[in-house]
XYZ file of C-alpha atoms in Angstrom:
723
model
C 88.585 -99.801 -27.758
C 86.982 -97.099 -29.887
C 83.252 -96.756 -29.359
C 81.066 -97.656 -32.316
C 78.348 -95.354 -33.591
C 75.791 -96.826 -35.973
C 72.816 -95.412 -37.866
C 70.034 -97.701 -39.108
C 68.427 -97.011 -42.507
C 64.962 -98.552 -42.811
C 63.667 -98.830 -46.384
C 60.223 -97.218 -46.442
C 61.033 -94.333 -44.089
C 64.181 -93.439 -46.039
C 63.178 -94.219 -49.592
C 63.449 -90.569 -50.676
C 67.243 -90.634 -50.281
C 67.667 -94.320 -51.125
C 66.104 -93.592 -54.505
C 68.148 -90.431 -55.112
C 71.910 -90.959 -55.223
C 72.722 -87.274 -54.639
C 70.435 -87.079 -51.618
C 71.879 -90.291 -50.198
C 75.390 -88.911 -50.573
C 74.309 -85.756 -48.751
C 72.809 -87.557 -45.749
C 75.759 -89.945 -45.566
C 78.108 -86.959 -45.407
C 76.164 -85.754 -42.375
C 76.365 -89.214 -40.851
C 80.125 -89.165 -41.302
C 80.321 -85.689 -39.784
C 78.602 -86.770 -36.559
C 81.063 -89.655 -36.243
C 79.097 -92.594 -37.620
C 81.328 -95.643 -37.866
C 78.858 -97.954 -39.565
C 75.571 -97.735 -41.461
C 73.007 -100.520 -41.140
C 70.998 -100.660 -44.350
C 67.801 -102.675 -44.329
C 68.088 -104.874 -47.415
C 65.045 -107.131 -46.817
C 62.349 -105.663 -44.606
C 59.156 -107.055 -43.063
C 57.383 -107.087 -46.440
C 59.714 -109.838 -47.620
C 60.889 -107.827 -50.628
C 64.573 -107.183 -51.281
C 66.386 -103.953 -52.083
C 68.621 -105.731 -54.596
C 68.232 -108.172 -57.493
C 67.828 -111.554 -55.833
C 67.303 -114.988 -57.296
C 65.339 -115.886 -54.163
C 63.348 -112.896 -52.867
C 61.174 -110.583 -54.993
C 62.561 -107.119 -55.806
C 61.197 -104.136 -53.867
C 59.932 -102.593 -57.114
C 57.150 -105.178 -57.142
C 55.908 -103.852 -53.830
C 56.548 -100.121 -54.301
C 56.469 -98.710 -57.835
C 58.751 -95.818 -56.832
C 61.637 -98.292 -57.018
C 63.060 -99.258 -60.396
C 62.793 -102.946 -61.337
C 66.003 -104.908 -60.955
C 67.972 -101.817 -59.840
C 70.618 -102.654 -57.295
C 70.012 -100.127 -54.553
C 72.288 -102.013 -52.164
C 75.244 -101.632 -54.502
C 74.454 -97.949 -54.941
C 74.149 -97.255 -51.212
C 77.088 -99.430 -50.153
C 79.398 -97.671 -52.616
C 78.538 -94.304 -51.093
C 78.943 -95.565 -47.519
C 82.311 -97.167 -48.261
C 83.588 -94.094 -50.088
C 83.092 -92.115 -46.906
C 85.051 -94.514 -44.742
C 82.092 -96.047 -42.940
C 81.348 -99.751 -42.664
C 78.418 -101.382 -44.457
C 76.060 -103.632 -42.492
C 73.023 -105.324 -44.017
C 69.853 -105.811 -41.961
C 67.397 -108.648 -42.591
C 63.938 -108.821 -41.009
C 64.267 -112.523 -40.453
C 60.928 -114.125 -39.547
C 58.624 -111.404 -40.874
C 57.573 -112.022 -44.458
C 54.504 -110.033 -45.353
C 52.007 -107.382 -44.370
C 48.290 -107.817 -43.707
C 47.472 -104.154 -44.303
C 49.148 -104.028 -47.734
C 49.243 -107.638 -48.951
C 50.982 -108.690 -52.138
C 50.814 -112.147 -53.743
C 54.619 -112.440 -53.897
C 55.155 -111.870 -50.181
C 56.784 -115.069 -48.853
C 54.138 -115.465 -46.149
C 51.451 -115.463 -48.844
C 53.204 -116.982 -51.848
C 54.781 -119.946 -50.066
C 52.432 -122.476 -48.594
C 52.882 -123.186 -44.893
C 55.369 -120.331 -44.358
C 53.013 -118.099 -42.356
C 52.692 -118.960 -38.698
C 49.455 -120.258 -37.198
C 47.833 -118.051 -34.587
C 45.830 -119.119 -31.547
C 43.061 -116.758 -30.462
C 39.413 -116.179 -29.688
C 36.785 -115.142 -32.168
C 34.258 -112.450 -31.249
C 31.881 -115.095 -29.843
C 34.636 -116.415 -27.565
C 35.348 -119.545 -29.567
C 38.988 -120.642 -29.536
C 40.442 -121.100 -33.017
C 43.737 -121.671 -34.821
C 44.156 -119.560 -37.929
C 46.908 -118.681 -40.374
C 48.386 -115.287 -39.441
C 47.635 -113.755 -42.826
C 43.922 -113.901 -41.986
C 43.631 -113.213 -38.262
C 41.565 -110.027 -38.480
C 39.206 -109.684 -35.532
C 40.904 -112.428 -33.523
C 41.651 -111.767 -29.857
C 45.143 -112.972 -28.983
C 47.492 -112.610 -26.004
C 51.118 -111.716 -25.646
C 51.601 -110.171 -29.090
C 54.492 -107.722 -29.255
C 54.265 -106.419 -32.841
C 51.103 -104.648 -33.897
C 52.176 -103.179 -37.231
C 50.395 -105.649 -39.490
C 53.403 -107.892 -40.175
C 52.823 -111.510 -41.116
C 55.315 -113.637 -39.218
C 56.774 -116.843 -40.585
C 57.038 -120.078 -38.651
C 60.637 -120.482 -37.402
C 60.033 -124.153 -36.655
C 59.436 -124.961 -40.332
C 62.604 -126.195 -42.021
C 61.649 -124.651 -45.348
C 61.345 -121.220 -43.692
C 64.779 -121.503 -42.129
C 66.324 -122.811 -45.360
C 64.764 -119.942 -47.293
C 66.222 -117.422 -44.872
C 69.651 -119.048 -44.841
C 69.738 -119.106 -48.622
C 69.024 -115.361 -48.690
C 71.868 -114.695 -46.266
C 74.280 -116.878 -48.226
C 73.332 -115.239 -51.520
C 73.804 -111.749 -50.065
C 77.099 -112.398 -48.328
C 78.629 -114.069 -51.375
C 77.668 -111.202 -53.670
C 78.079 -108.070 -51.511
C 80.676 -109.045 -48.873
C 79.232 -106.729 -46.187
C 81.138 -105.843 -43.038
C 78.325 -107.373 -41.079
C 74.879 -108.968 -41.137
C 72.266 -107.740 -38.632
C 69.277 -109.997 -38.006
C 66.079 -108.440 -36.710
C 62.873 -110.163 -35.579
C 64.584 -113.480 -34.973
C 61.654 -114.481 -32.824
C 57.960 -115.198 -32.684
C 55.346 -112.454 -32.836
C 54.108 -113.295 -29.314
C 52.494 -116.048 -27.267
C 49.895 -116.531 -29.980
C 52.297 -118.423 -32.291
C 53.102 -120.940 -33.489
C 50.284 -123.497 -33.187
C 50.603 -125.210 -36.556
C 50.641 -128.977 -36.898
C 54.312 -128.683 -37.835
C 55.119 -126.985 -34.520
C 52.894 -129.387 -32.606
C 54.772 -132.409 -33.941
C 58.142 -130.868 -33.213
C 57.072 -129.892 -29.701
C 55.838 -133.435 -29.036
C 59.213 -134.774 -30.119
C 60.996 -132.155 -27.971
C 58.890 -132.813 -24.874
C 58.168 -136.539 -25.336
C 54.492 -135.746 -24.684
C 51.811 -137.249 -26.927
C 48.517 -136.984 -25.034
C 48.175 -133.198 -24.864
C 45.116 -131.140 -25.608
C 46.311 -128.675 -28.224
C 46.383 -125.779 -27.518
C 44.470 -125.909 -24.182
C 47.269 -127.702 -22.305
C 49.639 -124.936 -23.384
C 47.334 -122.167 -22.208
C 43.773 -120.952 -22.431
C 42.614 -117.403 -23.017
C 40.530 -115.562 -20.432
C 38.624 -112.337 -20.891
C 39.230 -109.755 -18.168
C 38.134 -106.196 -17.492
C 41.418 -105.015 -19.050
C 41.207 -107.279 -22.107
C 42.513 -110.814 -22.557
C 45.182 -112.826 -20.766
C 46.597 -116.313 -20.828
C 45.946 -118.940 -18.176
C 48.895 -121.301 -18.160
C 48.243 -124.949 -18.896
C 50.308 -127.836 -17.602
C 52.735 -127.710 -20.550
C 53.083 -123.942 -20.818
C 56.703 -123.855 -19.631
C 57.686 -126.661 -21.989
C 56.134 -124.796 -24.928
C 58.076 -121.635 -24.024
C 61.441 -123.397 -23.854
C 60.651 -125.315 -27.078
C 60.224 -122.063 -29.007
C 63.450 -120.688 -27.521
C 65.239 -123.851 -28.620
C 63.970 -123.357 -32.177
C 65.437 -119.848 -32.273
C 68.692 -121.006 -30.667
C 69.134 -123.735 -33.254
C 68.496 -121.290 -36.093
C 71.147 -118.930 -34.718
C 73.550 -121.855 -34.660
C 72.756 -122.494 -38.318
C 73.513 -118.868 -39.179
C 76.754 -119.049 -37.209
C 77.765 -122.138 -39.137
C 76.925 -120.460 -42.456
C 78.910 -117.327 -41.626
C 81.897 -119.325 -40.360
C 82.878 -119.596 -44.027
C 83.019 -115.780 -44.108
C 85.027 -114.812 -40.996
C 85.306 -111.215 -42.189
C 81.509 -110.800 -41.856
C 80.365 -109.793 -38.382
C 77.306 -111.688 -37.132
C 74.962 -109.271 -35.349
C 71.538 -109.588 -33.795
C 69.061 -106.874 -32.837
C 66.772 -107.534 -29.872
C 64.665 -105.478 -27.571
C 66.334 -104.962 -24.203
C 63.215 -106.136 -22.323
C 64.640 -109.566 -21.517
C 62.170 -110.408 -18.698
C 59.382 -110.462 -21.330
C 61.264 -112.324 -24.050
C 59.693 -115.668 -23.177
C 56.625 -114.210 -24.905
C 58.461 -114.032 -28.217
C 60.462 -117.208 -27.825
C 64.029 -115.882 -27.887
C 66.659 -116.293 -25.200
C 69.469 -113.885 -26.084
C 71.343 -114.546 -22.856
C 74.697 -116.205 -22.370
C 74.384 -119.844 -21.235
C 76.138 -118.868 -18.012
C 73.452 -116.345 -17.088
C 71.716 -117.396 -13.874
C 68.585 -115.256 -13.954
C 65.118 -116.248 -12.784
C 63.021 -114.356 -15.315
C 61.309 -117.471 -16.711
C 60.336 -119.628 -13.720
C 57.930 -121.821 -15.718
C 60.810 -123.161 -17.809
C 62.975 -126.044 -16.650
C 66.347 -124.465 -15.854
C 68.592 -126.917 -17.688
C 66.463 -126.824 -20.818
C 66.367 -123.036 -20.612
C 70.157 -122.848 -20.384
C 70.454 -124.800 -23.636
C 68.336 -122.192 -25.443
C 70.681 -119.257 -24.664
C 72.295 -118.114 -27.900
C 74.381 -114.990 -27.128
C 77.640 -116.905 -27.538
C 76.716 -117.639 -31.172
C 76.798 -113.970 -32.233
C 79.552 -111.380 -32.471
C 77.507 -108.292 -31.609
C 74.183 -107.642 -29.917
C 72.340 -104.441 -30.750
C 70.172 -104.008 -27.664
C 67.145 -101.758 -28.126
C 67.009 -99.458 -25.110
C 63.838 -97.901 -26.485
C 62.646 -95.777 -23.587
C 61.800 -92.109 -23.170
C 63.333 -91.985 -19.697
C 67.106 -91.927 -19.901
C 68.082 -92.548 -16.276
C 66.915 -95.054 -13.705
C 65.995 -92.133 -11.472
C 63.606 -90.809 -14.132
C 61.968 -94.214 -14.488
C 61.431 -94.394 -10.747
C 60.022 -90.876 -10.619
C 57.591 -91.790 -13.416
C 56.717 -94.967 -11.462
C 57.684 -97.279 -14.328
C 57.281 -101.010 -13.602
C 61.042 -101.613 -13.359
C 64.385 -99.848 -13.629
C 64.916 -101.316 -17.101
C 62.118 -99.074 -18.420
C 64.898 -96.515 -18.937
C 67.937 -96.345 -21.202
C 70.295 -96.704 -18.250
C 68.394 -99.568 -16.663
C 67.975 -101.388 -19.978
C 71.693 -101.021 -20.684
C 72.554 -102.487 -17.296
C 70.142 -105.378 -17.861
C 71.604 -106.218 -21.283
C 75.097 -106.195 -19.808
C 74.005 -108.497 -16.982
C 72.239 -110.956 -19.304
C 74.649 -111.091 -22.253
C 77.763 -109.157 -21.257
C 80.962 -109.804 -19.401
C 82.801 -111.568 -22.229
C 84.744 -110.468 -25.281
C 81.775 -111.546 -27.398
C 79.095 -110.680 -27.887
C 79.907 -107.020 -27.940
C 76.855 -105.046 -26.819
C 75.836 -101.845 -28.565
C 72.938 -100.090 -26.882
C 70.404 -98.643 -29.290
C 67.904 -95.765 -29.319
C 64.562 -95.087 -31.005
C 64.857 -91.387 -31.803
C 61.144 -90.695 -32.165
C 60.718 -91.268 -28.433
C 62.487 -87.943 -27.824
C 60.234 -85.897 -30.097
C 58.887 -83.858 -27.175
C 62.377 -83.132 -25.898
C 65.056 -83.821 -28.542
C 67.733 -82.441 -26.203
C 67.563 -85.792 -24.428
C 69.016 -87.492 -27.508
C 72.481 -86.294 -26.528
C 71.982 -87.556 -22.985
C 70.696 -90.916 -24.218
C 73.619 -91.342 -26.639
C 76.069 -90.608 -23.841
C 74.311 -93.151 -21.628
C 74.656 -95.825 -24.314
C 78.309 -94.986 -24.888
C 78.994 -95.165 -21.154
C 77.344 -98.564 -20.652
C 78.208 -100.454 -23.834
C 80.559 -100.656 -26.806
C 78.740 -97.879 -28.614
C 75.359 -96.613 -29.732
C 72.980 -97.302 -32.603
C 70.376 -94.766 -33.709
C 67.090 -95.881 -35.212
C 66.450 -94.345 -37.610
C 68.165 -92.080 -40.161
C 64.817 -90.617 -41.216
C 64.374 -88.804 -37.891
C 67.789 -87.183 -38.131
C 66.975 -85.929 -41.612
C 63.293 -85.019 -41.425
C 63.411 -83.488 -37.946
C 66.899 -82.041 -38.450
C 68.117 -83.623 -35.213
C 71.737 -83.828 -36.339
C 72.730 -81.216 -33.785
C 71.740 -83.529 -30.934
C 73.518 -86.582 -32.300
C 77.199 -85.754 -31.915
C 78.763 -88.427 -29.666
C 80.866 -86.159 -27.474
C 84.090 -87.274 -25.866
C 84.471 -86.615 -22.141
C 88.106 -86.574 -21.018
C 90.046 -85.291 -18.039
C 91.600 -81.846 -18.373
C 95.066 -81.771 -19.857
C 97.396 -78.790 -20.061
C 97.188 -78.955 -23.845
C 93.516 -77.956 -23.497
C 94.253 -74.921 -21.345
C 93.974 -72.251 -24.025
C 90.774 -73.730 -25.449
C 89.242 -74.000 -21.992
C 90.212 -70.417 -21.149
C 88.623 -69.074 -24.321
C 85.451 -71.059 -23.660
C 85.142 -69.790 -20.085
C 85.864 -66.171 -20.975
C 83.235 -66.265 -23.714
C 80.614 -67.929 -21.519
C 80.190 -65.304 -18.792
C 79.347 -61.616 -18.820
C 82.239 -59.200 -18.160
C 80.861 -58.399 -14.705
C 82.107 -61.781 -13.464
C 85.675 -60.869 -14.304
C 86.616 -64.162 -15.952
C 89.965 -63.217 -17.475
C 93.350 -64.881 -17.931
C 94.757 -63.549 -14.655
C 91.772 -64.745 -12.638
C 91.705 -68.139 -14.323
C 95.374 -68.565 -13.467
C 95.032 -67.540 -9.827
C 91.612 -69.045 -9.070
C 91.883 -72.231 -11.107
C 94.985 -73.458 -12.898
C 97.402 -72.519 -10.084
C 94.996 -73.277 -7.249
C 96.327 -76.160 -5.182
C 92.812 -77.616 -4.851
C 92.180 -77.741 -8.614
C 91.926 -81.348 -9.786
C 92.730 -81.837 -13.491
C 91.825 -85.523 -13.217
C 88.300 -84.812 -11.962
C 87.724 -81.825 -14.264
C 86.258 -82.878 -17.591
C 86.565 -81.434 -21.076
C 83.673 -82.169 -23.402
C 85.090 -82.438 -26.911
C 83.238 -82.662 -30.175
C 83.272 -86.153 -31.606
C 82.855 -87.240 -35.170
C 85.163 -86.661 -38.101
C 84.263 -83.125 -39.132
C 86.645 -80.203 -39.210
C 85.818 -79.310 -35.595
C 86.373 -82.809 -34.194
C 88.244 -82.633 -30.897
C 87.277 -79.018 -30.184
C 86.473 -78.235 -26.533
C 82.748 -77.455 -26.266
C 82.257 -77.813 -22.535
C 84.228 -77.831 -19.317
C 83.569 -78.676 -15.684
C 86.270 -77.423 -13.308
C 86.477 -79.310 -10.042
C 88.376 -78.563 -6.866
C 88.921 -81.127 -4.130
C 89.062 -80.247 -0.458
C 92.565 -80.304 0.984
C 91.200 -79.787 4.480
C 89.480 -82.995 5.541
C 88.704 -81.645 9.000
C 86.804 -78.675 7.639
C 85.378 -80.202 4.450
C 85.705 -84.006 4.517
C 85.252 -85.811 1.186
C 84.095 -82.581 -0.445
C 84.432 -81.130 -3.927
C 83.436 -77.855 -5.555
C 82.178 -77.321 -9.075
C 84.236 -74.172 -9.412
C 83.189 -73.143 -12.920
C 81.088 -74.908 -15.521
C 80.279 -73.952 -19.107
C 79.056 -75.280 -22.446
C 79.596 -73.372 -25.673
C 76.501 -71.300 -26.440
C 75.640 -73.080 -29.692
C 75.489 -76.421 -27.824
C 73.389 -75.332 -24.858
C 69.876 -76.631 -24.253
C 70.625 -79.875 -26.097
C 71.361 -82.121 -23.127
C 75.152 -81.901 -23.343
C 75.485 -79.946 -20.107
C 73.429 -82.592 -18.326
C 75.721 -85.356 -19.551
C 78.872 -83.381 -18.698
C 77.723 -82.811 -15.130
C 76.529 -86.412 -14.739
C 79.901 -87.705 -15.856
C 81.697 -85.279 -13.558
C 79.642 -86.511 -10.612
C 80.412 -90.121 -11.564
C 84.148 -89.396 -11.580
C 83.869 -87.810 -8.145
C 81.886 -90.736 -6.760
C 84.624 -93.127 -7.847
C 87.107 -90.828 -6.103
C 85.177 -91.203 -2.840
C 83.727 -87.691 -2.820
C 80.476 -87.498 -0.902
C 79.407 -83.871 -1.313
C 79.611 -81.492 -4.286
C 78.963 -77.742 -4.000
C 78.180 -75.378 -6.856
C 80.829 -72.693 -6.465
C 81.686 -71.647 -2.891
C 85.290 -72.882 -3.164
C 87.910 -70.849 -1.317
C 89.256 -68.888 -4.286
C 85.916 -68.893 -6.048
C 84.524 -67.420 -9.227
C 80.985 -67.749 -7.908
C 79.414 -68.291 -4.513
C 76.595 -70.341 -5.995
C 74.520 -70.521 -9.162
C 75.108 -67.137 -10.874
C 72.042 -65.104 -11.922
C 69.704 -67.878 -10.750
C 66.401 -68.251 -12.533
C 63.826 -71.010 -12.864
C 65.663 -72.598 -15.795
C 69.090 -72.721 -14.121
C 67.760 -73.878 -10.779
C 65.626 -76.486 -12.526
C 68.708 -77.785 -14.344
C 70.551 -78.456 -11.090
C 67.430 -79.749 -9.337
C 66.824 -82.331 -12.072
C 70.378 -83.536 -11.558
C 69.731 -84.206 -7.895
C 71.103 -80.992 -6.377
C 69.478 -79.338 -3.393
C 69.034 -75.699 -4.356
C 68.539 -73.047 -1.689
C 65.268 -71.157 -1.675
C 66.850 -67.736 -0.980
C 69.355 -65.682 -2.940
C 72.559 -64.082 -1.774
C 74.564 -61.338 -3.412
C 77.741 -59.652 -4.464
C 77.408 -55.995 -3.468
C 79.369 -53.153 -4.990
C 79.958 -49.541 -4.010
C 82.187 -46.562 -4.828
C 84.603 -45.111 -2.289
C 85.420 -41.828 -3.997
C 82.957 -38.979 -3.383
C 80.989 -41.214 -1.039
C 79.196 -38.856 1.333
C 77.974 -41.696 3.492
C 81.549 -42.573 4.417
C 82.422 -38.937 5.060
C 79.315 -38.283 7.160
C 79.658 -41.343 9.366
C 80.257 -40.353 13.017
C 82.841 -42.729 14.462
C 83.315 -40.863 17.755
C 80.927 -43.060 19.859
C 83.228 -46.068 19.348
C 86.689 -44.514 19.362
C 86.954 -44.749 23.156
C 85.602 -48.339 23.249
C 87.893 -49.807 20.603
C 90.413 -48.964 17.945
C 90.854 -50.241 14.380
C 94.388 -50.798 13.133
C 96.028 -52.629 10.269
C 97.710 -55.919 11.051
C 101.281 -55.739 12.367
C 102.116 -59.399 12.823
C 99.746 -60.160 15.718
C 99.047 -63.591 14.263
C 98.524 -65.422 17.560
C 95.967 -62.914 18.819
C 94.118 -62.855 15.475
C 93.898 -66.628 15.166
C 92.844 -67.005 18.797
C 89.993 -64.565 18.097
C 88.909 -66.387 14.936
C 89.036 -69.881 16.452
C 86.921 -68.674 19.375
C 84.468 -66.494 17.479
C 84.426 -67.838 13.896
C 85.835 -71.366 13.903
C 85.964 -73.183 10.613
C 86.239 -71.540 7.235
C 87.061 -67.974 8.335
C 89.858 -69.143 10.593
C 91.233 -71.445 7.924
C 91.119 -68.766 5.210
C 92.810 -66.160 7.420
C 95.633 -68.486 8.423
C 96.096 -69.563 4.816
C 96.219 -65.941 3.628
C 98.835 -65.003 6.226
C 100.983 -67.984 5.286
C 100.849 -66.846 1.661
C 102.122 -63.400 2.638
C 98.943 -61.359 2.801
C 99.836 -57.652 2.865
C 99.502 -56.143 6.339
C 97.616 -53.172 4.937
C 94.889 -55.572 3.765
C 94.064 -56.959 7.225
C 92.242 -54.753 9.733
C 91.941 -55.674 13.409
C 89.611 -54.211 16.021
C 91.280 -53.992 19.441
C 90.049 -53.222 22.940
C 91.323 -49.869 24.382
C 94.229 -51.592 26.127
C 95.138 -53.341 22.875
C 95.285 -56.683 24.674
C 92.374 -58.408 22.954
C 91.172 -58.617 19.364
C 87.449 -57.806 19.209
C 86.922 -57.782 15.466
C 88.427 -58.580 12.115
C 88.034 -57.402 8.535
C 89.803 -58.841 5.492
C 90.535 -56.455 2.623
C 91.986 -56.873 -0.861
C 93.326 -54.641 -3.613
C 93.283 -56.181 -7.076
C 96.358 -56.068 -9.290
C 96.858 -56.668 -12.977
C 99.358 -59.039 -14.548
C 102.154 -56.526 -13.969
C 101.359 -56.163 -10.270
C 99.811 -52.696 -10.680
C 96.743 -51.944 -8.596
C 93.603 -51.659 -10.719
C 91.470 -49.559 -8.357
C 89.194 -52.543 -7.733
C 89.095 -54.272 -4.373
C 87.138 -56.395 -1.965
C 85.995 -56.441 1.610
C 85.156 -59.449 3.732
C 84.809 -61.452 5.695
C 84.103 -59.072 8.567
C 83.008 -59.959 12.079
C 83.094 -58.911 15.733
C 83.126 -60.734 19.072
C 79.820 -61.974 20.459
C 80.118 -59.879 23.617
C 79.998 -56.569 21.739
C 77.369 -57.429 19.151
C 74.150 -55.452 19.093
C 75.915 -52.115 19.687
C 76.581 -51.258 16.040
C 80.283 -51.811 16.538
C 80.171 -53.658 13.211
C 79.134 -50.394 11.539
C 82.269 -48.752 12.879
C 84.549 -51.612 11.763
C 82.980 -51.568 8.289
C 83.526 -47.807 8.024
C 87.159 -48.141 9.054
C 87.654 -50.933 6.527
C 86.314 -48.755 3.725
C 88.553 -45.889 4.788
C 91.547 -48.224 4.755
C 90.648 -49.485 1.277
C 90.562 -45.924 0.035
C 93.997 -45.329 1.540
C 95.484 -48.230 -0.431
C 94.103 -46.968 -3.725
C 90.832 -48.854 -4.070
C 87.994 -46.976 -5.738
C 85.363 -49.666 -6.291
C 84.684 -52.344 -3.688
C 83.086 -55.753 -4.074
C 81.561 -57.499 -1.065
C 80.799 -61.081 -2.040
C 78.543 -63.842 -0.733
C 76.246 -61.920 1.590
C 72.579 -61.439 2.402
C 73.232 -58.298 4.515
C 72.031 -55.722 2.010
C 70.945 -53.214 4.671
C 74.145 -53.454 6.706
C 76.332 -52.652 3.717
C 73.710 -50.449 2.120
C 74.287 -47.770 4.759
C 77.454 -46.914 2.830
C 75.851 -47.032 -0.587
C 76.470 -50.650 -1.503
C 73.898 -52.258 -3.797
C 73.486 -55.760 -5.287
C 75.602 -56.226 -8.394
C 75.276 -59.981 -8.854
C 72.870 -62.571 -7.490
C 73.549 -66.212 -6.587
C 71.742 -69.238 -5.241
C 73.537 -71.866 -3.176
C 73.321 -75.526 -4.266
C 74.900 -78.842 -3.328
C 74.533 -82.531 -4.051
C 75.200 -85.543 -1.868
C 76.980 -88.127 -4.005
């Protein structure tokens, strides 16, 4: 199923473009370009005023004079959204109906008697009081979640619920939205509701009549950190009662919307389920067997679960840390204090069935210090749920964060992507790395260890003109030699298009690659270092590159190694080398089919990779002139070995470029500079076969090779990750 991508439009933060049709069209075009499938327009916010002419709620113009009286801003915005092929969802702040900081006489919490909830708290002198929420200034309460000045309504009051249901019915009948999204379908915190209405209903629910209200629910204690509740004997009953009130309201909405099957019933909640007893909402499935609320009687708690009443749950994964690992490193109280952990929790509590669909949601302002993490967070939501919702449009516009919001597609490499991948890789590395069509063919696409299934293309999402374009690629090779490299993979080459670097996309691409490999049973991943490799580690390592891999869990070596290069023509150091001291002790000759002797030497002296590579090269028809053996005087024993190569272009013509290595001698003759002699003879042989410039890769032996004028040309740093 296609992933959904929603953008929320809150009224006050976005009024500049809500008021201006041309500006709204402009920002909606950008939403469409990044792949937005649906726009959630707040049509009645926490003030209680409506963005459209309503016979029930006051028009927003009465609250904010920038809005025109009786103008239908919903109709104006919906027409733009629909014209661009996106779905229209309407958001209602359900049980918030006023604002203490900016009160207005027509706010429902103020205008309608008994609508505002009753708050339990302590006055400055420590006296416990019950007070209407519109006038709780200076009251010390516990367990409050919202602190933005909203006046919450009492969900237990029938007139409040009827008022809300009538608004929903009026809106659906007139505007026929694709969906309704309810927000704040809950209590403000533990402090509500302690009205006589709620007391009577709780007594009927619990069959208790002799309680001390509110002391038998809980009392408030002052501590060094502030104030906290001390549970009374009926605390658990009070918690489940409030959850039942919310459950029953959600059933009422479900019943109302059953007459409009084309309208999707959605709910927004915070993902912090273990704390939701404080706000009186149980958004779990009835089948969920958690133990988050031990004070509540289990059977009564099960009856309060309302997830099966809704079609879609927007779960607010509002955390700065994206991964569980980050949350643990920051010593957060639980794994769900991260986008990943919150997504997993929501899936455990309300997922596992066709409905509700879960769409993980992000609060963009939390990434202000590092907006590159937006891309990573979006990818995390897409990976763990049916999509992603961004709150709010204003951050995309005002901070110009559009560039971080493209929901990329991550798919296995397919041959149809070959040309695009090749162009990306060639453009991503300096010419000195020699990334050309011939090398990509030989070292990647035709390499028997290359795994198209485990190699991922990152493609631009959305519906713009560049949708589907390859913007990143991770090439993976899998070990075909389980004795030498069991359950091992190599990240052979990895690139993100320059314009999309430093935005978090590379992080997501590598995370997804590692996840694919884990499912495949791979236990170790190296950066480069594959047999036919482009790089022997992180190329041109610096603090930024090494930090990138370190943050992703790689172990990065502390020392560098090098590719060395030197010229063979007019090289006085080769000419001046005196080989006479070794000519009577050994002799260097090109390979003439002495395979058994060579392999015996390698398995005894250099078992493992060198032996494997040499045998593989000979099986593939390695030219005899490119293998140099060091023999004892009797020519009965191989004492050393040097692999050579002469590069050829696509037509098979030698280019004058070549390589040397590996090179090694027997243990019994080490320490006598015999290696110097073998190296000299290898360079002479390379010159004979037409090589002018020689590359010696993956070495730390700068002095050994430096005696013949070789100097570092490229620097690398080894890195690996245990999966």
